XYZ file of N, CA and C in Angstrom:
501
model
N 66.841 -67.412 -32.912
C 68.179 -67.815 -33.302
C 69.040 -66.617 -33.609
N 70.294 -66.910 -33.891
C 71.261 -65.867 -34.194
C 71.205 -65.546 -35.683
N 71.134 -64.270 -35.984
C 71.182 -63.817 -37.376
C 72.648 -63.861 -37.809
N 72.988 -64.875 -38.625
C 74.393 -65.089 -39.012
C 74.988 -63.893 -39.752
N 74.190 -63.250 -40.610
C 74.695 -62.095 -41.366
C 74.999 -60.928 -40.428
N 74.091 -60.699 -39.464
C 74.311 -59.619 -38.496
C 75.531 -59.922 -37.629
N 75.674 -61.175 -37.225
C 76.823 -61.568 -36.418
C 78.123 -61.364 -37.205
N 78.126 -61.769 -38.464
C 79.316 -61.603 -39.303
C 79.682 -60.125 -39.439
N 78.678 -59.270 -39.568
C 78.931 -57.831 -39.699
C 79.538 -57.272 -38.411
N 79.011 -57.708 -37.273
C 79.557 -57.254 -35.985
C 81.007 -57.713 -35.837
N 81.277 -58.971 -36.159
C 82.651 -59.487 -36.073
C 83.576 -58.640 -36.944
N 83.131 -58.333 -38.159
C 83.944 -57.529 -39.076
C 84.217 -56.138 -38.493
N 83.237 -55.590 -37.779
C 83.395 -54.242 -37.231
C 84.252 -54.198 -35.965
N 84.251 -55.261 -35.166
C 84.927 -55.179 -33.868
C 86.224 -55.964 -33.762
N 86.472 -56.886 -34.668
C 87.701 -57.681 -34.599
C 88.681 -57.173 -35.658
N 89.795 -56.570 -35.225
C 90.748 -56.007 -36.185
C 91.512 -57.091 -36.947
N 91.976 -56.739 -38.122
C 92.749 -57.652 -38.976
C 93.972 -56.914 -39.513
N 94.995 -57.690 -39.881
C 96.167 -57.117 -40.535
C 97.212 -56.604 -39.552
N 98.095 -55.778 -40.057
C 99.195 -55.226 -39.269
C 98.804 -53.856 -38.734
N 98.968 -53.642 -37.424
C 98.635 -52.324 -36.864
C 99.464 -51.219 -37.518
N 98.784 -50.150 -37.900
C 99.473 -49.008 -38.496
C 100.346 -48.342 -37.440
N 101.512 -47.876 -37.842
C 102.364 -47.093 -36.957
C 103.360 -47.887 -36.141
N 102.975 -49.016 -35.571
C 103.882 -49.762 -34.704
C 103.956 -51.251 -35.042
N 103.046 -51.755 -35.843
C 102.980 -53.186 -36.121
C 104.243 -53.757 -36.739
N 104.749 -53.088 -37.771
C 105.955 -53.587 -38.433
C 107.164 -53.479 -37.524
N 107.275 -52.347 -36.816
C 108.421 -52.121 -35.942
C 108.491 -53.166 -34.826
N 107.333 -53.494 -34.245
C 107.294 -54.470 -33.147
C 107.096 -55.899 -33.651
N 106.850 -56.040 -34.950
C 106.601 -57.344 -35.558
C 105.390 -58.037 -34.918
N 104.262 -57.282 -34.838
C 103.013 -57.830 -34.318
C 101.921 -57.678 -35.373
N 100.986 -58.617 -35.355
C 99.877 -58.605 -36.293
C 98.591 -58.946 -35.556
N 97.508 -58.271 -35.943
C 96.199 -58.597 -35.381
C 95.789 -60.017 -35.767
N 96.381 -60.556 -36.822
C 96.043 -61.894 -37.285
C 96.698 -62.989 -36.434
N 97.619 -62.608 -35.555
C 98.291 -63.546 -34.639
C 98.222 -62.984 -33.220
N 97.024 -63.011 -32.617
C 96.848 -62.334 -31.329
C 97.680 -62.898 -30.179
N 97.889 -64.212 -30.125
C 98.666 -64.774 -29.022
C 100.129 -64.358 -29.141
N 100.667 -64.453 -30.353
C 102.048 -64.019 -30.566
C 102.186 -62.523 -30.284
N 101.213 -61.742 -30.735
C 101.229 -60.304 -30.472
C 101.186 -60.005 -28.989
N 100.319 -60.723 -28.269
C 100.227 -60.529 -26.819
C 101.571 -60.816 -26.164
N 102.238 -61.879 -26.584
C 103.529 -62.228 -25.992
C 104.576 -61.158 -26.257
N 104.609 -60.617 -27.466
C 105.564 -59.557 -27.809
C 105.269 -58.296 -26.995
N 104.004 -57.883 -26.978
C 103.635 -56.646 -26.281
C 103.813 -56.776 -24.776
N 103.501 -57.945 -24.217
C 103.643 -58.141 -22.765
C 105.103 -58.000 -22.341
N 106.029 -58.418 -23.211
C 107.458 -58.335 -22.876
C 107.961 -56.892 -22.831
N 107.124 -55.945 -23.277
C 107.491 -54.538 -23.170
C 107.260 -54.013 -21.753
N 106.412 -54.701 -20.973
C 105.998 -54.204 -19.659
C 107.058 -54.482 -18.594
N 107.951 -53.523 -18.419
C 109.026 -53.661 -17.447
C 108.606 -53.477 -16.003
N 107.363 -53.053 -15.770
C 106.899 -52.932 -14.389
C 106.405 -54.276 -13.864
N 105.993 -55.160 -14.763
C 105.561 -56.497 -14.358
C 106.711 -57.493 -14.479
N 107.487 -57.358 -15.542
C 108.591 -58.283 -15.811
C 109.924 -57.553 -15.688
N 110.826 -58.104 -14.873
C 112.132 -57.455 -14.675
C 112.883 -57.243 -15.974
N 112.714 -58.177 -16.920
C 113.422 -58.047 -18.197
C 112.593 -57.305 -19.245
N 111.463 -56.728 -18.813
C 110.632 -55.959 -19.734
C 111.373 -54.727 -20.218
N 111.050 -54.290 -21.417
C 111.816 -53.218 -22.051
C 111.484 -51.817 -21.541
N 110.250 -51.604 -21.063
C 109.849 -50.253 -20.682
C 109.239 -50.219 -19.285
N 109.766 -49.325 -18.460
C 109.240 -49.141 -17.108
C 108.505 -47.798 -17.030
N 107.598 -47.711 -16.082
C 106.884 -46.455 -15.823
C 107.897 -45.327 -15.636
N 108.994 -45.626 -14.929
C 110.016 -44.611 -14.640
C 110.776 -44.165 -15.893
N 110.644 -44.919 -16.995
C 111.291 -44.515 -18.255
C 110.535 -43.383 -18.953
N 109.296 -43.164 -18.549
C 108.466 -42.128 -19.167
C 108.714 -40.795 -18.478
N 108.596 -39.714 -19.233
C 108.702 -38.382 -18.647
C 107.454 -38.077 -17.836
N 107.461 -36.991 -17.057
C 106.309 -36.664 -16.203
C 104.983 -36.549 -16.961
N 104.994 -35.918 -18.136
C 103.774 -35.786 -18.924
C 103.287 -37.156 -19.407
N 104.225 -37.984 -19.878
C 103.861 -39.319 -20.354
C 103.372 -40.204 -19.204
N 103.977 -40.054 -18.020
C 103.509 -40.815 -16.857
C 102.069 -40.456 -16.526
N 101.756 -39.175 -16.579
C 100.394 -38.711 -16.308
C 99.428 -39.286 -17.342
N 99.818 -39.225 -18.597
C 98.977 -39.773 -19.671
C 98.807 -41.285 -19.500
N 99.891 -41.964 -19.130
C 99.863 -43.422 -18.967
C 98.865 -43.843 -17.884
N 98.898 -43.158 -16.741
C 97.961 -43.526 -15.672
C 96.524 -43.198 -16.074
N 96.331 -42.113 -16.827
C 94.996 -41.781 -17.322
C 94.506 -42.862 -18.289
N 95.348 -43.219 -19.251
C 95.012 -44.248 -20.239
C 94.752 -45.581 -19.541
N 95.626 -45.931 -18.614
C 95.502 -47.206 -17.903
C 94.271 -47.305 -17.036
N 93.677 -46.160 -16.696
C 92.446 -46.181 -15.897
C 91.204 -46.208 -16.781
N 91.392 -46.070 -18.104
C 90.260 -46.019 -19.039
C 89.909 -47.375 -19.641
N 90.743 -48.397 -19.403
C 90.534 -49.709 -20.005
C 91.088 -50.761 -19.059
N 90.533 -51.958 -19.133
C 90.986 -53.055 -18.277
C 90.779 -54.379 -18.989
N 91.321 -55.430 -18.397
C 91.101 -56.782 -18.918
C 90.097 -57.472 -17.999
N 88.991 -56.794 -17.738
C 88.023 -57.255 -16.728
C 87.466 -58.642 -16.985
N 87.484 -59.103 -18.231
C 86.941 -60.434 -18.521
C 87.827 -61.528 -17.934
N 89.078 -61.229 -17.750
C 90.050 -62.210 -17.272
C 90.039 -62.290 -15.745
N 90.199 -61.161 -15.094
C 90.406 -61.192 -13.641
C 89.518 -60.226 -12.871
N 88.704 -59.467 -13.555
C 87.782 -58.585 -12.853
C 88.320 -57.226 -12.458
N 89.569 -56.909 -12.804
C 90.095 -55.592 -12.456
C 89.378 -54.512 -13.251
N 89.376 -53.300 -12.714
C 88.674 -52.180 -13.343
C 89.600 -51.258 -14.123
N 90.909 -51.464 -14.023
C 91.870 -50.651 -14.769
C 93.157 -51.446 -14.952
N 94.005 -50.993 -15.859
C 95.288 -51.656 -16.099
C 96.317 -51.286 -15.045
N 96.168 -50.077 -14.481
C 97.170 -49.571 -13.540
C 96.502 -48.951 -12.323
N 97.273 -48.891 -11.262
C 96.870 -48.139 -10.079
C 97.213 -46.668 -10.317
N 96.674 -45.755 -9.515
C 96.986 -44.326 -9.716
C 98.479 -44.000 -9.695
N 99.302 -44.855 -9.043
C 100.747 -44.606 -9.006
C 101.469 -45.170 -10.226
N 100.713 -45.727 -11.197
C 101.313 -46.249 -12.415
C 101.721 -47.711 -12.338
N 101.610 -48.315 -11.164
C 101.980 -49.724 -11.008
C 100.899 -50.621 -11.603
N 101.285 -51.812 -12.083
C 100.313 -52.735 -12.681
C 99.207 -53.118 -11.695
N 97.957 -53.090 -12.175
C 96.825 -53.478 -11.343
C 96.513 -54.962 -11.508
N 97.184 -55.609 -12.454
C 96.897 -56.999 -12.764
C 98.153 -57.628 -13.334
N 98.345 -58.911 -13.071
C 99.536 -59.597 -13.546
C 99.309 -60.492 -14.749
N 98.138 -60.418 -15.377
C 97.880 -61.295 -16.529
C 98.578 -60.768 -17.778
N 98.786 -61.660 -18.731
C 99.481 -61.285 -19.971
C 98.673 -60.293 -20.800
N 97.320 -60.390 -20.737
C 96.488 -59.438 -21.484
C 96.780 -58.012 -21.019
N 96.751 -57.849 -19.718
C 96.975 -56.542 -19.109
C 98.403 -56.062 -19.382
N 99.372 -56.957 -19.236
C 100.771 -56.598 -19.494
C 100.954 -56.144 -20.938
N 100.291 -56.819 -21.867
C 100.409 -56.451 -23.283
C 99.834 -55.058 -23.525
N 98.675 -54.773 -22.936
C 98.076 -53.446 -23.129
C 98.929 -52.366 -22.472
N 99.457 -52.647 -21.265
C 100.339 -51.672 -20.612
C 101.617 -51.475 -21.419
N 102.187 -52.570 -21.914
C 103.419 -52.484 -22.698
C 103.229 -51.638 -23.939
N 102.111 -51.854 -24.642
C 101.844 -51.066 -25.841
C 101.630 -49.599 -25.487
N 100.907 -49.332 -24.413
C 100.681 -47.939 -23.997
C 102.018 -47.254 -23.709
N 102.907 -47.912 -22.978
C 104.212 -47.330 -22.675
C 105.019 -47.129 -23.954
N 104.973 -48.123 -24.827
C 105.717 -48.024 -26.083
C 105.260 -46.819 -26.898
N 103.946 -46.677 -27.055
C 103.430 -45.563 -27.855
C 103.739 -44.223 -27.199
N 103.657 -44.150 -25.881
C 103.965 -42.897 -25.183
C 105.460 -42.577 -25.252
N 106.290 -43.593 -25.153
C 107.743 -43.373 -25.170
C 108.227 -42.988 -26.570
N 107.645 -43.615 -27.589
C 108.174 -43.450 -28.949
C 107.334 -42.581 -29.872
N 106.048 -42.442 -29.582
C 105.153 -41.735 -30.497
C 104.157 -40.846 -29.757
N 104.541 -40.305 -28.623
C 103.595 -39.572 -27.773
C 102.878 -38.452 -28.519
N 103.591 -37.748 -29.384
C 102.975 -36.612 -30.069
C 102.058 -37.047 -31.214
N 102.185 -38.291 -31.639
C 101.391 -38.769 -32.776
C 100.045 -39.368 -32.367
N 99.867 -39.644 -31.090
C 98.643 -40.287 -30.607
C 98.015 -39.466 -29.489
N 96.696 -39.290 -29.556
C 95.979 -38.750 -28.403
C 95.772 -39.894 -27.419
N 95.385 -39.563 -26.199
C 95.096 -40.599 -25.207
C 94.005 -41.531 -25.727
N 92.990 -40.953 -26.353
C 91.872 -41.752 -26.866
C 92.331 -42.685 -27.982
N 93.265 -42.236 -28.815
C 93.781 -43.095 -29.885
C 94.589 -44.259 -29.305
N 95.337 -43.994 -28.236
C 96.087 -45.082 -27.590
C 95.111 -46.078 -26.969
N 94.080 -45.578 -26.286
C 93.062 -46.476 -25.738
C 92.432 -47.284 -26.879
N 92.227 -46.645 -28.019
C 91.679 -47.339 -29.187
C 92.570 -48.479 -29.650
N 93.875 -48.255 -29.650
C 94.808 -49.329 -30.025
C 94.760 -50.458 -28.997
N 94.708 -50.115 -27.721
C 94.620 -51.139 -26.677
C 93.319 -51.917 -26.821
N 92.246 -51.208 -27.178
C 90.938 -51.851 -27.336
C 90.937 -52.836 -28.496
N 91.702 -52.549 -29.548
C 91.801 -53.493 -30.659
C 92.381 -54.814 -30.162
N 93.440 -54.720 -29.379
C 94.063 -55.935 -28.845
C 93.126 -56.618 -27.853
N 92.450 -55.822 -27.045
C 91.499 -56.401 -26.088
C 90.418 -57.189 -26.822
N 89.943 -56.677 -27.950
C 88.935 -57.389 -28.738
C 89.487 -58.729 -29.229
N 90.756 -58.768 -29.565
C 91.387 -60.012 -29.994
C 91.605 -60.965 -28.827
N 91.940 -60.413 -27.662
C 92.181 -61.243 -26.484
C 90.885 -61.851 -25.953
N 89.775 -61.131 -26.129
C 88.483 -61.563 -25.600
C 87.409 -61.470 -26.683
N 87.567 -62.219 -27.782
C 86.633 -62.059 -28.902
C 85.191 -62.402 -28.547
N 84.981 -63.464 -27.812
C 83.608 -63.867 -27.497
C 82.903 -62.788 -26.676
N 83.574 -62.297 -25.628
C 82.974 -61.271 -24.771
C 82.744 -59.979 -25.541
N 83.691 -59.632 -26.409
C 83.565 -58.410 -27.204
C 82.370 -58.502 -28.147
N 82.226 -59.633 -28.808
C 81.105 -59.824 -29.739
C 79.783 -59.845 -28.970
N 79.769 -60.538 -27.812
C 78.540 -60.567 -27.008
C 78.127 -59.168 -26.591
N 79.100 -58.355 -26.200
C 78.811 -56.984 -25.785
C 78.250 -56.176 -26.952
N 78.846 -56.360 -28.131
C 78.365 -55.655 -29.322
C 76.947 -56.096 -29.673
N 76.675 -57.387 -29.542
C 75.339 -57.898 -29.858
C 74.298 -57.371 -28.864
N 74.691 -57.281 -27.587
C 73.781 -56.726 -26.579
C 73.473 -55.271 -26.897
N 74.498 -54.526 -27.282
C 74.301 -53.122 -27.625
C 73.392 -53.000 -28.838
N 73.601 -53.887 -29.808
C 72.762 -53.871 -31.006
C 71.304 -54.143 -30.626
N 71.081 -55.115 -29.778
C 69.715 -55.447 -29.358
C 69.082 -54.273 -28.618
N 69.851 -53.617 -27.762
C 69.336 -52.456 -27.021
C 69.011 -51.315 -27.969
N 69.817 -51.206 -29.036
C 69.622 -50.122 -29.986
C 68.607 -50.459 -31.061
N 67.971 -51.625 -30.961
C 66.962 -52.069 -31.936
C 67.488 -51.902 -33.355
N 68.534 -52.648 -33.627
C 69.136 -52.556 -34.961
C 70.322 -51.629 -34.887
N 71.480 -52.183 -34.644
C 72.666 -51.352 -34.437
C 72.993 -50.535 -35.666
N 73.450 -49.354 -35.405
C 74.028 -48.562 -36.479
C 75.481 -48.308 -36.097
N 76.235 -47.736 -36.973
C 77.663 -47.546 -36.713
C 77.883 -46.700 -35.462
N 77.012 -45.726 -35.238
C 77.175 -44.851 -34.076
C 77.054 -45.645 -32.778
N 76.036 -46.490 -32.652
C 75.871 -47.241 -31.407
C 77.006 -48.238 -31.226
N 77.463 -48.863 -32.299
C 78.588 -49.793 -32.160
C 79.850 -49.070 -31.742
N 80.050 -47.859 -32.253
C 81.255 -47.123 -31.902
C 81.244 -46.619 -30.458
N 80.111 -46.700 -29.792
C 80.059 -46.268 -28.397
C 80.568 -47.336 -27.435
N 80.847 -48.525 -27.936
C 81.376 -49.584 -27.080
C 82.718 -49.159 -26.506
N 82.925 -49.352 -25.205
C 84.202 -48.966 -24.628
C 85.379 -49.779 -25.165
N 85.109 -50.998 -25.636
C 86.218 -51.787 -26.184
C 86.151 -51.856 -27.698
N 85.701 -50.737 -28.277
C 85.642 -50.609 -29.728
C 86.664 -49.565 -30.161
N 86.964 -49.601 -31.417
C 87.895 -48.652 -32.001
C 87.100 -47.582 -32.715
N 87.497 -46.339 -32.549
C 86.804 -45.243 -33.233
C 87.122 -45.247 -34.720
N 86.777 -44.177 -35.379
C 86.993 -44.085 -36.827
C 88.467 -44.136 -37.182
N 88.744 -44.581 -38.386
C 90.140 -44.684 -38.843
C 90.575 -43.387 -39.508
C-alpha cells in the first residue's frame, strides 16, 4: 500500500503554495489557484495569442537566446507529448494553455526581471507551475524517484526535472 505520511511529505515538497515571490502580486497569481494562474500567465503569450501581452520579438537578442534555452529545458509533456515549450526559432512548440502559461511567465521574467533570475531559476518557476498543472504526474514521478533511491532524501527529490531547487 501507499505510505500516507511519505506521500504527504512528497506533496509538501513538490506542490508549491502561496503567492510566488517576485511576480505573484504584480501579476495577481497564486499557487493556491492554479487554473486562474494558468489563465493569467497564458494571456502573456503573444506568440500563441494575438492579444497576448508579450511576443518573442519584444525580447532583446540576449533575452531571446535565454528564452529559447529555457523553453528547451522544460515541456508540458504530460498533456501533449512535446519535448520543449518552444522550437529553436522561439515559436511555440505547443498550443495548450499549460505551455502558453509557462512561455508567458518565461517572457515576463526575461522582459521585466532578466538580471534578477538565472535561466535555472526561471525554469524553477516554470516547474512550480508545471507541478500545479500536473500534480498527479509530478507526485508519481517523485514517488518513483523515491522508490529508486530506496528512501528519498532531499537531494534525490531535488534532482527531479520538474522540481524546484532550494529557496
